[in-house]
mmCIF file with all atom_site columns, C-alpha atoms in Angstrom:
data_model
loop_
_atom_site.group_PDB
_atom_site.id
_atom_site.type_symbol
_atom_site.label_atom_id
_atom_site.label_alt_id
_atom_site.label_comp_id
_atom_site.label_asym_id
_atom_site.label_entity_id
_atom_site.label_seq_id
_atom_site.pdbx_PDB_ins_code
_atom_site.Cartn_x
_atom_site.Cartn_y
_atom_site.Cartn_z
_atom_site.occupancy
_atom_site.B_iso_or_equiv
_atom_site.pdbx_formal_charge
_atom_site.auth_seq_id
_atom_site.auth_comp_id
_atom_site.auth_asym_id
_atom_site.auth_atom_id
_atom_site.pdbx_PDB_model_num
ATOM 1   C CA . ASP E 1 1   ? -12.721 -8.223  6.177   1.00 0.00 ? 1   ASP E CA 1
ATOM 2   C CA . SER E 1 2   ? -11.169 -4.769  5.909   1.00 0.00 ? 2   SER E CA 1
ATOM 3   C CA . GLY E 1 3   ? -14.407 -3.082  4.884   1.00 0.00 ? 3   GLY E CA 1
ATOM 4   C CA . VAL E 1 4   ? -13.054 -2.173  1.435   1.00 0.00 ? 4   VAL E CA 1
ATOM 5   C CA . THR E 1 5   ? -14.635 -4.369  -1.242  1.00 0.00 ? 5   THR E CA 1
ATOM 6   C CA . GLN E 1 6   ? -13.060 -4.972  -4.604  1.00 0.00 ? 6   GLN E CA 1
ATOM 7   C CA . THR E 1 7   ? -14.624 -6.881  -7.468  1.00 0.00 ? 7   THR E CA 1
ATOM 8   C CA . PRO E 1 8   ? -13.848 -9.015  -9.285  1.00 0.00 ? 8   PRO E CA 1
ATOM 9   C CA . LYS E 1 9   ? -11.077 -10.841 -7.423  1.00 0.00 ? 9   LYS E CA 1
ATOM 10  C CA . HIS E 1 10  ? -9.641  -12.312 -10.598 1.00 0.00 ? 10  HIS E CA 1
ATOM 11  C CA . LEU E 1 11  ? -9.908  -11.250 -14.212 1.00 0.00 ? 11  LEU E CA 1
ATOM 12  C CA . ILE E 1 12  ? -8.409  -12.857 -17.292 1.00 0.00 ? 12  ILE E CA 1
ATOM 13  C CA . THR E 1 13  ? -8.740  -11.024 -20.564 1.00 0.00 ? 13  THR E CA 1
ATOM 14  C CA . ALA E 1 14  ? -7.083  -10.715 -23.948 1.00 0.00 ? 14  ALA E CA 1
ATOM 15  C CA . THR E 1 15  ? -4.810  -7.980  -25.218 1.00 0.00 ? 15  THR E CA 1
ATOM 16  C CA . GLY E 1 16  ? -6.646  -5.020  -26.669 1.00 0.00 ? 16  GLY E CA 1
ATOM 17  C CA . GLN E 1 17  ? -9.673  -5.494  -24.455 1.00 0.00 ? 17  GLN E CA 1
ATOM 18  C CA . ARG E 1 18  ? -11.191 -3.142  -21.888 1.00 0.00 ? 18  ARG E CA 1
ATOM 19  C CA . VAL E 1 19  ? -12.044 -4.003  -18.275 1.00 0.00 ? 19  VAL E CA 1
ATOM 20  C CA . THR E 1 20  ? -13.591 -2.233  -15.310 1.00 0.00 ? 20  THR E CA 1
ATOM 21  C CA . LEU E 1 21  ? -12.498 -2.801  -11.738 1.00 0.00 ? 21  LEU E CA 1
ATOM 22  C CA . ARG E 1 22  ? -14.816 -1.793  -8.948  1.00 0.00 ? 22  ARG E CA 1
ATOM 23  C CA . CYS E 1 23  ? -14.145 -0.619  -5.405  1.00 0.00 ? 23  CYS E CA 1
ATOM 24  C CA . SER E 1 24  ? -16.494 0.138   -2.541  1.00 0.00 ? 24  SER E CA 1
ATOM 25  C CA . PRO E 1 25  ? -14.726 2.075   0.224   1.00 0.00 ? 25  PRO E CA 1
ATOM 26  C CA . ARG E 1 26  ? -15.061 1.460   3.944   1.00 0.00 ? 26  ARG E CA 1
ATOM 27  C CA . SER E 1 27  ? -18.226 2.980   5.345   1.00 0.00 ? 27  SER E CA 1
ATOM 28  C CA . GLY E 1 28  ? -17.678 6.663   6.078   1.00 0.00 ? 28  GLY E CA 1
ATOM 29  C CA . ASP E 1 29  ? -14.467 6.979   4.044   1.00 0.00 ? 29  ASP E CA 1
ATOM 30  C CA . LEU E 1 30  ? -14.488 9.732   1.447   1.00 0.00 ? 30  LEU E CA 1
ATOM 31  C CA . SER E 1 31  ? -11.135 9.133   -0.240  1.00 0.00 ? 31  SER E CA 1
ATOM 32  C CA . VAL E 1 32  ? -10.398 6.308   -2.635  1.00 0.00 ? 32  VAL E CA 1
ATOM 33  C CA . TYR E 1 33  ? -6.933  5.491   -3.929  1.00 0.00 ? 33  TYR E CA 1
ATOM 34  C CA . TRP E 1 34  ? -5.927  3.097   -6.704  1.00 0.00 ? 34  TRP E CA 1
ATOM 35  C CA . TYR E 1 35  ? -2.582  1.319   -6.739  1.00 0.00 ? 35  TYR E CA 1
ATOM 36  C CA . GLN E 1 36  ? -0.985  -1.108  -9.156  1.00 0.00 ? 36  GLN E CA 1
ATOM 37  C CA . GLN E 1 37  ? 1.293   -3.818  -7.773  1.00 0.00 ? 37  GLN E CA 1
ATOM 38  C CA . SER E 1 38  ? 3.631   -5.649  -10.106 1.00 0.00 ? 38  SER E CA 1
ATOM 39  C CA . LEU E 1 39  ? 6.790   -7.651  -9.507  1.00 0.00 ? 39  LEU E CA 1
ATOM 40  C CA . ASP E 1 40  ? 9.077   -5.207  -11.272 1.00 0.00 ? 40  ASP E CA 1
ATOM 41  C CA . GLN E 1 41  ? 7.503   -1.877  -10.286 1.00 0.00 ? 41  GLN E CA 1
ATOM 42  C CA . GLY E 1 42  ? 6.258   -2.621  -6.771  1.00 0.00 ? 42  GLY E CA 1
ATOM 43  C CA . LEU E 1 43  ? 3.288   -0.605  -5.511  1.00 0.00 ? 43  LEU E CA 1
ATOM 44  C CA . GLN E 1 44  ? 2.619   2.314   -7.802  1.00 0.00 ? 44  GLN E CA 1
ATOM 45  C CA . PHE E 1 45  ? 0.085   5.004   -6.993  1.00 0.00 ? 45  PHE E CA 1
ATOM 46  C CA . LEU E 1 46  ? -2.321  5.552   -9.856  1.00 0.00 ? 46  LEU E CA 1
ATOM 47  C CA . ILE E 1 47  ? -4.997  8.022   -8.843  1.00 0.00 ? 47  ILE E CA 1
ATOM 48  C CA . GLN E 1 48  ? -6.960  9.405   -5.908  1.00 0.00 ? 48  GLN E CA 1
ATOM 49  C CA . TYR E 1 49  ? -10.517 10.638  -5.549  1.00 0.00 ? 49  TYR E CA 1
ATOM 50  C CA . TYR E 1 50  ? -12.000 12.547  -2.657  1.00 0.00 ? 50  TYR E CA 1
ATOM 51  C CA . ASN E 1 51  ? -15.768 12.848  -2.357  1.00 0.00 ? 51  ASN E CA 1
ATOM 52  C CA . GLY E 1 52  ? -16.241 12.463  -6.098  1.00 0.00 ? 52  GLY E CA 1
ATOM 53  C CA . GLU E 1 53  ? -13.423 14.717  -7.268  1.00 0.00 ? 53  GLU E CA 1
ATOM 54  C CA . GLU E 1 54  ? -10.046 13.723  -8.632  1.00 0.00 ? 54  GLU E CA 1
ATOM 55  C CA . ARG E 1 55  ? -7.390  14.942  -6.181  1.00 0.00 ? 55  ARG E CA 1
ATOM 56  C CA . ALA E 1 56  ? -4.096  13.451  -7.230  1.00 0.00 ? 56  ALA E CA 1
ATOM 57  C CA . LYS E 1 57  ? -2.629  11.557  -10.141 1.00 0.00 ? 57  LYS E CA 1
ATOM 58  C CA . GLY E 1 58  ? 0.351   9.294   -10.081 1.00 0.00 ? 58  GLY E CA 1
ATOM 59  C CA . ASN E 1 59  ? 1.803   7.002   -12.719 1.00 0.00 ? 59  ASN E CA 1
ATOM 60  C CA . ILE E 1 60  ? -1.466  6.378   -14.466 1.00 0.00 ? 60  ILE E CA 1
ATOM 61  C CA . LEU E 1 61  ? -1.374  5.621   -18.175 1.00 0.00 ? 61  LEU E CA 1
ATOM 62  C CA . GLU E 1 62  ? -3.614  7.528   -20.575 1.00 0.00 ? 62  GLU E CA 1
ATOM 63  C CA . ARG E 1 63  ? -5.300  4.212   -21.409 1.00 0.00 ? 63  ARG E CA 1
ATOM 64  C CA . PHE E 1 64  ? -6.490  4.071   -17.796 1.00 0.00 ? 64  PHE E CA 1
ATOM 65  C CA . SER E 1 65  ? -9.192  6.214   -16.249 1.00 0.00 ? 65  SER E CA 1
ATOM 66  C CA . ALA E 1 66  ? -11.183 6.256   -13.058 1.00 0.00 ? 66  ALA E CA 1
ATOM 67  C CA . GLN E 1 67  ? -14.105 7.924   -11.408 1.00 0.00 ? 67  GLN E CA 1
ATOM 68  C CA . GLN E 1 68  ? -15.854 8.078   -8.068  1.00 0.00 ? 68  GLN E CA 1
ATOM 69  C CA . PHE E 1 69  ? -19.623 8.038   -8.019  1.00 0.00 ? 69  PHE E CA 1
ATOM 70  C CA . PRO E 1 70  ? -22.056 9.879   -5.692  1.00 0.00 ? 70  PRO E CA 1
ATOM 71  C CA . ASP E 1 71  ? -22.378 6.767   -3.516  1.00 0.00 ? 71  ASP E CA 1
ATOM 72  C CA . LEU E 1 72  ? -18.551 6.945   -3.186  1.00 0.00 ? 72  LEU E CA 1
ATOM 73  C CA . HIS E 1 73  ? -17.772 3.695   -4.948  1.00 0.00 ? 73  HIS E CA 1
ATOM 74  C CA . SER E 1 74  ? -15.064 3.965   -7.547  1.00 0.00 ? 74  SER E CA 1
ATOM 75  C CA . GLU E 1 75  ? -14.283 2.291   -10.846 1.00 0.00 ? 75  GLU E CA 1
ATOM 76  C CA . LEU E 1 76  ? -10.961 1.943   -12.599 1.00 0.00 ? 76  LEU E CA 1
ATOM 77  C CA . ASN E 1 77  ? -11.229 1.488   -16.344 1.00 0.00 ? 77  ASN E CA 1
ATOM 78  C CA . LEU E 1 78  ? -8.338  -0.102  -18.213 1.00 0.00 ? 78  LEU E CA 1
ATOM 79  C CA . SER E 1 79  ? -8.479  -0.104  -22.006 1.00 0.00 ? 79  SER E CA 1
ATOM 80  C CA . SER E 1 80  ? -6.379  -1.335  -24.927 1.00 0.00 ? 80  SER E CA 1
ATOM 81  C CA . LEU E 1 81  ? -4.865  -3.796  -22.521 1.00 0.00 ? 81  LEU E CA 1
ATOM 82  C CA . GLU E 1 82  ? -1.302  -4.979  -22.982 1.00 0.00 ? 82  GLU E CA 1
ATOM 83  C CA . LEU E 1 83  ? 0.523   -7.945  -21.499 1.00 0.00 ? 83  LEU E CA 1
ATOM 84  C CA . GLY E 1 84  ? 2.429   -5.556  -19.241 1.00 0.00 ? 84  GLY E CA 1
ATOM 85  C CA . ASP E 1 85  ? -0.796  -4.431  -17.586 1.00 0.00 ? 85  ASP E CA 1
ATOM 86  C CA . SER E 1 86  ? -1.025  -7.790  -15.831 1.00 0.00 ? 86  SER E CA 1
ATOM 87  C CA . ALA E 1 87  ? -0.802  -6.943  -12.130 1.00 0.00 ? 87  ALA E CA 1
ATOM 88  C CA . LEU E 1 88  ? -2.639  -6.736  -8.849  1.00 0.00 ? 88  LEU E CA 1
ATOM 89  C CA . TYR E 1 89  ? -4.787  -3.627  -8.628  1.00 0.00 ? 89  TYR E CA 1
ATOM 90  C CA . PHE E 1 90  ? -5.553  -2.412  -5.142  1.00 0.00 ? 90  PHE E CA 1
ATOM 91  C CA . CYS E 1 91  ? -8.075  0.060   -3.943  1.00 0.00 ? 91  CYS E CA 1
ATOM 92  C CA . ALA E 1 92  ? -7.667  1.770   -0.584  1.00 0.00 ? 92  ALA E CA 1
ATOM 93  C CA . SER E 1 93  ? -9.834  4.209   1.283   1.00 0.00 ? 93  SER E CA 1
ATOM 94  C CA . SER E 1 94  ? -9.390  6.748   4.060   1.00 0.00 ? 94  SER E CA 1
ATOM 95  C CA . ALA E 1 95  ? -11.670 9.006   6.028   1.00 0.00 ? 95  ALA E CA 1
ATOM 96  C CA . THR E 1 96  ? -10.094 12.227  4.926   1.00 0.00 ? 96  THR E CA 1
ATOM 97  C CA . PHE E 1 97  ? -7.709  13.611  2.378   1.00 0.00 ? 97  PHE E CA 1
ATOM 98  C CA . GLY E 1 98  ? -4.301  12.101  3.013   1.00 0.00 ? 98  GLY E CA 1
ATOM 99  C CA . ALA E 1 99  ? -3.020  9.080   4.881   1.00 0.00 ? 99  ALA E CA 1
ATOM 100 C CA . ALA E 1 100 ? -2.258  10.680  8.253   1.00 0.00 ? 100 ALA E CA 1
ATOM 101 C CA . THR E 1 101 ? -5.546  9.698   9.832   1.00 0.00 ? 101 THR E CA 1
ATOM 102 C CA . PRO E 1 102 ? -6.152  7.479   12.839  1.00 0.00 ? 102 PRO E CA 1
ATOM 103 C CA . TYR E 1 103 ? -6.533  4.462   10.588  1.00 0.00 ? 103 TYR E CA 1
ATOM 104 C CA . GLY E 1 104 ? -4.248  5.354   7.693   1.00 0.00 ? 104 GLY E CA 1
ATOM 105 C CA . TYR E 1 105 ? -5.400  3.682   4.545   1.00 0.00 ? 105 TYR E CA 1
ATOM 106 C CA . THR E 1 106 ? -7.600  0.616   4.521   1.00 0.00 ? 106 THR E CA 1
ATOM 107 C CA . PHE E 1 107 ? -6.839  -1.650  1.601   1.00 0.00 ? 107 PHE E CA 1
ATOM 108 C CA . GLY E 1 108 ? -9.075  -4.022  -0.262  1.00 0.00 ? 108 GLY E CA 1
ATOM 109 C CA . SER E 1 109 ? -7.881  -7.506  -1.157  1.00 0.00 ? 109 SER E CA 1
ATOM 110 C CA . GLY E 1 110 ? -7.213  -6.512  -4.748  1.00 0.00 ? 110 GLY E CA 1
ATOM 111 C CA . THR E 1 111 ? -8.138  -7.576  -8.255  1.00 0.00 ? 111 THR E CA 1
ATOM 112 C CA . ARG E 1 112 ? -5.642  -9.795  -10.024 1.00 0.00 ? 112 ARG E CA 1
ATOM 113 C CA . LEU E 1 113 ? -5.665  -8.924  -13.711 1.00 0.00 ? 113 LEU E CA 1
ATOM 114 C CA . THR E 1 114 ? -4.084  -11.307 -16.178 1.00 0.00 ? 114 THR E CA 1
ATOM 115 C CA . VAL E 1 115 ? -3.806  -10.176 -19.783 1.00 0.00 ? 115 VAL E CA 1
ATOM 116 C CA . VAL E 1 116 ? -3.153  -13.004 -22.241 1.00 0.00 ? 116 VAL E CA 1
ATOM 117 C CA . ALA B 2 1   ? 9.652   14.764  -3.506  1.00 0.00 ? 1   ALA B CA 1
ATOM 118 C CA . GLN B 2 2   ? 9.260   12.080  -0.909  1.00 0.00 ? 2   GLN B CA 1
ATOM 119 C CA . SER B 2 3   ? 10.726  8.640   -1.466  1.00 0.00 ? 3   SER B CA 1
ATOM 120 C CA . VAL B 2 4   ? 11.211  5.439   0.498   1.00 0.00 ? 4   VAL B CA 1
ATOM 121 C CA . THR B 2 5   ? 14.057  2.952   0.322   1.00 0.00 ? 5   THR B CA 1
ATOM 122 C CA . GLN B 2 6   ? 13.814  -0.511  1.805   1.00 0.00 ? 6   GLN B CA 1
ATOM 123 C CA . LEU B 2 7   ? 17.345  -1.749  1.886   1.00 0.00 ? 7   LEU B CA 1
ATOM 124 C CA . ASP B 2 8   ? 16.667  -5.477  1.948   1.00 0.00 ? 8   ASP B CA 1
ATOM 125 C CA . SER B 2 9   ? 14.444  -7.202  -0.576  1.00 0.00 ? 9   SER B CA 1
ATOM 126 C CA . GLN B 2 10  ? 14.507  -10.492 1.342   1.00 0.00 ? 10  GLN B CA 1
ATOM 127 C CA . VAL B 2 11  ? 15.225  -11.305 4.977   1.00 0.00 ? 11  VAL B CA 1
ATOM 128 C CA . PRO B 2 12  ? 15.398  -14.953 6.045   1.00 0.00 ? 12  PRO B CA 1
ATOM 129 C CA . VAL B 2 13  ? 15.326  -15.593 9.784   1.00 0.00 ? 13  VAL B CA 1
ATOM 130 C CA . PHE B 2 14  ? 14.774  -18.521 12.125  1.00 0.00 ? 14  PHE B CA 1
ATOM 131 C CA . GLU B 2 15  ? 11.725  -18.746 14.333  1.00 0.00 ? 15  GLU B CA 1
ATOM 132 C CA . GLU B 2 16  ? 12.061  -16.964 17.710  1.00 0.00 ? 16  GLU B CA 1
ATOM 133 C CA . ALA B 2 17  ? 15.009  -14.884 16.470  1.00 0.00 ? 17  ALA B CA 1
ATOM 134 C CA . PRO B 2 18  ? 14.839  -11.084 16.457  1.00 0.00 ? 18  PRO B CA 1
ATOM 135 C CA . VAL B 2 19  ? 14.416  -9.246  13.179  1.00 0.00 ? 19  VAL B CA 1
ATOM 136 C CA . GLU B 2 20  ? 14.913  -5.726  11.886  1.00 0.00 ? 20  GLU B CA 1
ATOM 137 C CA . LEU B 2 21  ? 13.552  -4.561  8.540   1.00 0.00 ? 21  LEU B CA 1
ATOM 138 C CA . ARG B 2 22  ? 15.202  -1.373  7.390   1.00 0.00 ? 22  ARG B CA 1
ATOM 139 C CA . CYS B 2 23  ? 13.517  1.656   5.872   1.00 0.00 ? 23  CYS B CA 1
ATOM 140 C CA . ASN B 2 24  ? 14.961  5.018   4.950   1.00 0.00 ? 24  ASN B CA 1
ATOM 141 C CA . TYR B 2 25  ? 12.958  7.923   3.663   1.00 0.00 ? 25  TYR B CA 1
ATOM 142 C CA . SER B 2 26  ? 13.612  11.138  1.872   1.00 0.00 ? 26  SER B CA 1
ATOM 143 C CA . SER B 2 27  ? 11.451  14.130  2.609   1.00 0.00 ? 27  SER B CA 1
ATOM 144 C CA . SER B 2 28  ? 11.861  17.865  2.869   1.00 0.00 ? 28  SER B CA 1
ATOM 145 C CA . VAL B 2 29  ? 8.783   18.321  5.029   1.00 0.00 ? 29  VAL B CA 1
ATOM 146 C CA . SER B 2 30  ? 7.331   16.826  8.179   1.00 0.00 ? 30  SER B CA 1
ATOM 147 C CA . VAL B 2 31  ? 6.760   13.159  7.634   1.00 0.00 ? 31  VAL B CA 1
ATOM 148 C CA . TYR B 2 32  ? 4.151   10.652  8.489   1.00 0.00 ? 32  TYR B CA 1
ATOM 149 C CA . LEU B 2 33  ? 5.503   7.119   8.222   1.00 0.00 ? 33  LEU B CA 1
ATOM 150 C CA . PHE B 2 34  ? 3.797   3.763   8.002   1.00 0.00 ? 34  PHE B CA 1
ATOM 151 C CA . TRP B 2 35  ? 4.525   0.057   7.915   1.00 0.00 ? 35  TRP B CA 1
ATOM 152 C CA . TYR B 2 36  ? 2.128   -2.283  6.170   1.00 0.00 ? 36  TYR B CA 1
ATOM 153 C CA . VAL B 2 37  ? 2.154   -6.074  5.960   1.00 0.00 ? 37  VAL B CA 1
ATOM 154 C CA . GLN B 2 38  ? 0.914   -8.143  3.049   1.00 0.00 ? 38  GLN B CA 1
ATOM 155 C CA . TYR B 2 39  ? 0.241   -11.831 3.605   1.00 0.00 ? 39  TYR B CA 1
ATOM 156 C CA . PRO B 2 40  ? 0.108   -14.085 0.542   1.00 0.00 ? 40  PRO B CA 1
ATOM 157 C CA . ASN B 2 41  ? -2.910  -13.423 -1.665  1.00 0.00 ? 41  ASN B CA 1
ATOM 158 C CA . GLN B 2 42  ? -4.172  -10.653 0.577   1.00 0.00 ? 42  GLN B CA 1
ATOM 159 C CA . GLY B 2 43  ? -4.303  -6.884  0.660   1.00 0.00 ? 43  GLY B CA 1
ATOM 160 C CA . LEU B 2 44  ? -2.108  -4.647  2.770   1.00 0.00 ? 44  LEU B CA 1
ATOM 161 C CA . GLN B 2 45  ? -2.774  -4.307  6.483   1.00 0.00 ? 45  GLN B CA 1
ATOM 162 C CA . LEU B 2 46  ? -1.560  -1.430  8.616   1.00 0.00 ? 46  LEU B CA 1
ATOM 163 C CA . LEU B 2 47  ? 1.024   -2.551  11.190  1.00 0.00 ? 47  LEU B CA 1
ATOM 164 C CA . LEU B 2 48  ? 1.867   0.793   12.743  1.00 0.00 ? 48  LEU B CA 1
ATOM 165 C CA . LYS B 2 49  ? 2.321   4.457   11.991  1.00 0.00 ? 49  LYS B CA 1
ATOM 166 C CA . TYR B 2 50  ? 4.294   7.446   13.163  1.00 0.00 ? 50  TYR B CA 1
ATOM 167 C CA . LEU B 2 51  ? 2.524   10.781  13.033  1.00 0.00 ? 51  LEU B CA 1
ATOM 168 C CA . SER B 2 52  ? 4.160   12.732  15.868  1.00 0.00 ? 52  SER B CA 1
ATOM 169 C CA . GLY B 2 53  ? 5.205   12.404  19.496  1.00 0.00 ? 53  GLY B CA 1
ATOM 170 C CA . SER B 2 54  ? 7.170   9.449   20.826  1.00 0.00 ? 54  SER B CA 1
ATOM 171 C CA . THR B 2 55  ? 9.687   8.170   18.318  1.00 0.00 ? 55  THR B CA 1
ATOM 172 C CA . LEU B 2 56  ? 9.107   4.560   19.374  1.00 0.00 ? 56  LEU B CA 1
ATOM 173 C CA . VAL B 2 57  ? 5.883   3.308   17.903  1.00 0.00 ? 57  VAL B CA 1
ATOM 174 C CA . LYS B 2 58  ? 4.239   0.045   18.851  1.00 0.00 ? 58  LYS B CA 1
ATOM 175 C CA . GLY B 2 59  ? 2.003   -1.784  16.442  1.00 0.00 ? 59  GLY B CA 1
ATOM 176 C CA . ILE B 2 60  ? 0.080   -4.988  16.091  1.00 0.00 ? 60  ILE B CA 1
ATOM 177 C CA . ASN B 2 61  ? 1.492   -8.518  16.342  1.00 0.00 ? 61  ASN B CA 1
ATOM 178 C CA . GLY B 2 62  ? 4.367   -7.414  18.585  1.00 0.00 ? 62  GLY B CA 1
ATOM 179 C CA . PHE B 2 63  ? 6.054   -5.181  16.008  1.00 0.00 ? 63  PHE B CA 1
ATOM 180 C CA . GLU B 2 64  ? 7.553   -1.798  16.807  1.00 0.00 ? 64  GLU B CA 1
ATOM 181 C CA . ALA B 2 65  ? 9.395   0.852   14.841  1.00 0.00 ? 65  ALA B CA 1
ATOM 182 C CA . GLU B 2 66  ? 11.630  3.746   15.743  1.00 0.00 ? 66  GLU B CA 1
ATOM 183 C CA . PHE B 2 67  ? 11.537  7.071   13.957  1.00 0.00 ? 67  PHE B CA 1
ATOM 184 C CA . ASN B 2 68  ? 15.004  8.583   13.676  1.00 0.00 ? 68  ASN B CA 1
ATOM 185 C CA . LYS B 2 69  ? 14.932  12.021  12.125  1.00 0.00 ? 69  LYS B CA 1
ATOM 186 C CA . SER B 2 70  ? 18.696  12.488  11.959  1.00 0.00 ? 70  SER B CA 1
ATOM 187 C CA . GLN B 2 71  ? 19.149  9.155   10.194  1.00 0.00 ? 71  GLN B CA 1
ATOM 188 C CA . THR B 2 72  ? 15.924  9.588   8.174   1.00 0.00 ? 72  THR B CA 1
ATOM 189 C CA . SER B 2 73  ? 15.043  6.036   9.126   1.00 0.00 ? 73  SER B CA 1
ATOM 190 C CA . PHE B 2 74  ? 12.008  4.154   10.331  1.00 0.00 ? 74  PHE B CA 1
ATOM 191 C CA . HIS B 2 75  ? 13.190  0.603   10.952  1.00 0.00 ? 75  HIS B CA 1
ATOM 192 C CA . LEU B 2 76  ? 10.740  -2.125  11.923  1.00 0.00 ? 76  LEU B CA 1
ATOM 193 C CA . ARG B 2 77  ? 11.667  -4.579  14.669  1.00 0.00 ? 77  ARG B CA 1
ATOM 194 C CA . LYS B 2 78  ? 10.304  -7.629  16.426  1.00 0.00 ? 78  LYS B CA 1
ATOM 195 C CA . PRO B 2 79  ? 12.180  -9.311  19.274  1.00 0.00 ? 79  PRO B CA 1
ATOM 196 C CA . SER B 2 80  ? 10.986  -12.833 18.472  1.00 0.00 ? 80  SER B CA 1
ATOM 197 C CA . VAL B 2 81  ? 9.361   -13.823 15.189  1.00 0.00 ? 81  VAL B CA 1
ATOM 198 C CA . HIS B 2 82  ? 6.897   -16.597 14.463  1.00 0.00 ? 82  HIS B CA 1
ATOM 199 C CA . ILE B 2 83  ? 6.316   -18.659 11.348  1.00 0.00 ? 83  ILE B CA 1
ATOM 200 C CA . SER B 2 84  ? 3.090   -16.702 10.907  1.00 0.00 ? 84  SER B CA 1
ATOM 201 C CA . ASP B 2 85  ? 5.084   -13.473 10.428  1.00 0.00 ? 85  ASP B CA 1
ATOM 202 C CA . THR B 2 86  ? 6.183   -14.711 7.022   1.00 0.00 ? 86  THR B CA 1
ATOM 203 C CA . ALA B 2 87  ? 4.907   -12.006 4.693   1.00 0.00 ? 87  ALA B CA 1
ATOM 204 C CA . GLU B 2 88  ? 5.985   -8.983  2.705   1.00 0.00 ? 88  GLU B CA 1
ATOM 205 C CA . TYR B 2 89  ? 6.445   -5.746  4.611   1.00 0.00 ? 89  TYR B CA 1
ATOM 206 C CA . PHE B 2 90  ? 6.119   -2.301  3.086   1.00 0.00 ? 90  PHE B CA 1
ATOM 207 C CA . CYS B 2 91  ? 7.342   0.991   4.459   1.00 0.00 ? 91  CYS B CA 1
ATOM 208 C CA . ALA B 2 92  ? 5.475   4.071   3.287   1.00 0.00 ? 92  ALA B CA 1
ATOM 209 C CA . VAL B 2 93  ? 5.580   7.828   3.640   1.00 0.00 ? 93  VAL B CA 1
ATOM 210 C CA . ASP B 2 94  ? 2.654   10.179  3.322   1.00 0.00 ? 94  ASP B CA 1
ATOM 211 C CA . GLY B 2 95  ? 2.960   12.096  0.066   1.00 0.00 ? 95  GLY B CA 1
ATOM 212 C CA . GLY B 2 96  ? 2.013   15.322  1.806   1.00 0.00 ? 96  GLY B CA 1
ATOM 213 C CA . SER B 2 97  ? -0.025  17.722  -0.284  1.00 0.00 ? 97  SER B CA 1
ATOM 214 C CA . GLN B 2 98  ? -0.667  15.016  -2.833  1.00 0.00 ? 98  GLN B CA 1
ATOM 215 C CA . GLY B 2 99  ? -2.448  13.019  -0.182  1.00 0.00 ? 99  GLY B CA 1
ATOM 216 C CA . ASN B 2 100 ? -1.230  9.616   -1.280  1.00 0.00 ? 100 ASN B CA 1
ATOM 217 C CA . LEU B 2 101 ? 1.133   7.078   0.258   1.00 0.00 ? 101 LEU B CA 1
ATOM 218 C CA . ILE B 2 102 ? 4.495   6.440   -1.370  1.00 0.00 ? 102 ILE B CA 1
ATOM 219 C CA . PHE B 2 103 ? 5.644   2.879   -0.817  1.00 0.00 ? 103 PHE B CA 1
ATOM 220 C CA . GLY B 2 104 ? 9.013   1.231   -0.738  1.00 0.00 ? 104 GLY B CA 1
ATOM 221 C CA . LYS B 2 105 ? 9.635   -1.858  -2.864  1.00 0.00 ? 105 LYS B CA 1
ATOM 222 C CA . GLY B 2 106 ? 8.921   -4.162  0.044   1.00 0.00 ? 106 GLY B CA 1
ATOM 223 C CA . THR B 2 107 ? 10.903  -6.670  2.119   1.00 0.00 ? 107 THR B CA 1
ATOM 224 C CA . LYS B 2 108 ? 9.953   -10.327 2.079   1.00 0.00 ? 108 LYS B CA 1
ATOM 225 C CA . LEU B 2 109 ? 10.371  -11.794 5.535   1.00 0.00 ? 109 LEU B CA 1
ATOM 226 C CA . SER B 2 110 ? 10.749  -15.547 5.545   1.00 0.00 ? 110 SER B CA 1
ATOM 227 C CA . VAL B 2 111 ? 10.636  -17.213 8.953   1.00 0.00 ? 111 VAL B CA 1
ATOM 228 C CA . LYS B 2 112 ? 12.059  -20.721 9.033   1.00 0.00 ? 112 LYS B CA 1
ATOM 229 C CA . PRO B 2 113 ? 11.453  -23.346 11.731  1.00 0.00 ? 113 PRO B CA 1
#
């Protein structure tokens, strides 16, 4: 157990629908990062939050949004889902801003999203 | 902008043989480099990292990597692999001011008996 909790582990939904993925960071970590892993694109950085504030955006579609709550858990919202959104979505956390910390990032086990 | 290239998408090797997984990076600033391992159906686990100091970095499970600034490389090595090392390995560079990790496309290591 890495200490980063992601729910649900698996999600199957239809095109056009909206889903919410949840992430609880490791205790004491203030930064949360979201990544999408697909066979063709590899690991793509989506978005980062630090202590409730958005800090960096990567290749995140406008149909996707995220937020980090006061208790530091984060949610990634995916709407108007398309077949191409099927992927593994990972959340990672770190103690500070950036990855150059004693522990680097700690990853959750991911949510596998299948859009049918 | 930083980028990472993993030159081999798949590396098959026999058990107890040595292995090297290659990683080259592109960065105009000081770099922090990482190797992560992903076992089937699991998240990524940190193997080792280079932040500063000695260019030879030792990690978990007997892996080590050498930072070579002139070659802009950070190759991962293990002198003798086990079946249990079968996994996908990702090299990553710290995105600097953006604060996120930039990953390579990964190398699938397949250890055969």
